[in-house]
Coordinates of C-alpha atoms in Angstrom, one line a residue:
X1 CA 5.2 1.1 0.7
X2 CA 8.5 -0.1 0.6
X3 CA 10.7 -0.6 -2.6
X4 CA 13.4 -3.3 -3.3
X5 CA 15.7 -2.4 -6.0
X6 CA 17.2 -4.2 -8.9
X7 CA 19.4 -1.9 -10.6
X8 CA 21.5 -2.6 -14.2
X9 CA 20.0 -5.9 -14.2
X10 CA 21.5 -7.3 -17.9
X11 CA 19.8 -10.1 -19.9
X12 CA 20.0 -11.5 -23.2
X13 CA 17.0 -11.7 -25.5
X14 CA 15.4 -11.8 -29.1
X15 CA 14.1 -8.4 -29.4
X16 CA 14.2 -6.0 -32.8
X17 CA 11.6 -5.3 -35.5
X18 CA 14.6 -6.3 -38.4
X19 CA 14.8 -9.7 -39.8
X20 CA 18.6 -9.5 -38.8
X21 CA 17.5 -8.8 -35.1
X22 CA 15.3 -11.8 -34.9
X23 CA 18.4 -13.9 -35.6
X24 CA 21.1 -12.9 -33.0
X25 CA 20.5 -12.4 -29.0
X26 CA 21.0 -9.0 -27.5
X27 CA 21.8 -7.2 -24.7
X28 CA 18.9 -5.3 -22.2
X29 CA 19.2 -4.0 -19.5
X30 CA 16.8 -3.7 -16.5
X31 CA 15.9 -1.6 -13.6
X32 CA 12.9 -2.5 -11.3
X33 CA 11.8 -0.9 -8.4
X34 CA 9.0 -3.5 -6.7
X35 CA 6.5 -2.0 -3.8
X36 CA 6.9 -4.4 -1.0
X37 CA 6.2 -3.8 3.2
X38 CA 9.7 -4.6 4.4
X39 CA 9.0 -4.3 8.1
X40 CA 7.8 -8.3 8.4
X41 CA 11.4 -9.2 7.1
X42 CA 13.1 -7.2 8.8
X43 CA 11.5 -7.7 12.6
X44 CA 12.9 -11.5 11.6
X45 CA 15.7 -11.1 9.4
X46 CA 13.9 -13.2 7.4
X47 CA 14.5 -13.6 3.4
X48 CA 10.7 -15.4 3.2
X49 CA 9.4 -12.7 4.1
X50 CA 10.3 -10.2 1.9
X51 CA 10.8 -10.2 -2.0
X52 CA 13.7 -12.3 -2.7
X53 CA 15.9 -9.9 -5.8
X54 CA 17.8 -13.1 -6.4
X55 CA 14.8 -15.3 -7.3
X56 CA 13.0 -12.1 -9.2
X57 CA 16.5 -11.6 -11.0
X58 CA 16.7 -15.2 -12.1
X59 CA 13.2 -14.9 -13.3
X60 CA 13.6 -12.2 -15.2
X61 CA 16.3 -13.9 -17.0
X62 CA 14.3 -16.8 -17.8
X63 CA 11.6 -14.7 -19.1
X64 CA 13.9 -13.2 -21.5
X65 CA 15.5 -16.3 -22.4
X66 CA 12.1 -18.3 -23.1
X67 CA 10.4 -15.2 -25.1
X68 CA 11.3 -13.3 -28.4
X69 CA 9.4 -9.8 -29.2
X70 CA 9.7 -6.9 -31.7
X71 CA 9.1 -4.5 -29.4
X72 CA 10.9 -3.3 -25.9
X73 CA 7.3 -2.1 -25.2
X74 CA 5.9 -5.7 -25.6
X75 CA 8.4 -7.2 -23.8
X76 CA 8.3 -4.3 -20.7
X77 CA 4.5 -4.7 -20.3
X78 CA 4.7 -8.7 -20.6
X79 CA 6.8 -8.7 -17.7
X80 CA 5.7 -6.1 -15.4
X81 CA 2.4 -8.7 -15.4
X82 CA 4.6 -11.7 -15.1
X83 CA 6.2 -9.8 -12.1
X84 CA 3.6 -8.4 -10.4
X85 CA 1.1 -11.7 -10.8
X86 CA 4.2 -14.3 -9.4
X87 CA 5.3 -12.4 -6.8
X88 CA 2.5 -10.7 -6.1
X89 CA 3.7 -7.2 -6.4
X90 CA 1.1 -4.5 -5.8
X91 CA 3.3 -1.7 -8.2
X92 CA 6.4 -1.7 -9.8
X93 CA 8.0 0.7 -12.0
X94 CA 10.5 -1.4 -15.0
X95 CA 13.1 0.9 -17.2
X96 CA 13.9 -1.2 -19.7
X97 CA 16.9 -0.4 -21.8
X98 CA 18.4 -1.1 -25.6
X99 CA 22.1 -0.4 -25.7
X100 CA 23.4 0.3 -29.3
X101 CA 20.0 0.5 -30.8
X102 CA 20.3 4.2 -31.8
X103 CA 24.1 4.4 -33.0
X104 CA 24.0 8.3 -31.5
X105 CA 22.5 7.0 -28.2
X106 CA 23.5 5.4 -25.5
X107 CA 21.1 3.3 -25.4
X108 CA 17.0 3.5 -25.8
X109 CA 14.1 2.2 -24.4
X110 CA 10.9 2.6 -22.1
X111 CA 9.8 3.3 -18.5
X112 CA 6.4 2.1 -17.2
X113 CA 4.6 2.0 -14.3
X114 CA 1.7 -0.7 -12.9
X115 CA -0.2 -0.9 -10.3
X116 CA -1.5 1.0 -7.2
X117 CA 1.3 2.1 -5.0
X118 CA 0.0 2.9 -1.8
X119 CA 1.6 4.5 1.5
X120 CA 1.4 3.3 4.4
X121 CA 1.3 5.1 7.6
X122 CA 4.2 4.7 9.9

């Protein structure tokens, strides 16, 4: 399979485990990778065809912007499902990152995988 990118993707969200976090939006940032065939697309240059980043990016901001969680684990898993039920997307891998959270970090956060990736013969 294929991948299309979406790398540094930022977003504002409720997100923290601390009463003070559940009061102020912050700052994550995003990096998918999304299993896709690109071959149809590409024989057509044709944007229907493929996963569209611009419409996966703009969900991805909704998403954030309609839902509050404690955790960046909550929030990681909720949309890899989102993701991969909408767009139908056999695998992705999501890094999702919390800039500031650890004052000696740069930032913190999770990587997960879901789905079956499978290779295709070429």
């Amino acid at each position: 399979m294929d991948r299309i990118l979406i790398e540094s993707l930022e977003i504002e969200t409720v997100i923290g485990v601390y009463d003070w976090e559940r009061t102020i939006r912050q700052r994550l940032t995003l990096d998918l990778e999304l299993a896709t065939d690109i071959r149809p697309a590409a024989a057509d240059d044709d944007l229907a065809r493929t996963l569209d980043y611009a419409a996966i990016s703009q969900r991805v901001a909704s998403f954030a912007a309609e839902h509050d969680f404690a955790l960046v684990e909550t929030f990681a898993e909720r949309l890899a499902q989102l993701l991969m039920h909408e767009f139908g997307v056999p695998w992705l891998r999501l890094t999702l990152r919390k800039p500031g959270a650890v004052p000696a970090a740069a930032a913190v956060g999770v990587r997960i995988e879901r789905g079956t990736r499978q290779e295709s013969a070429r």
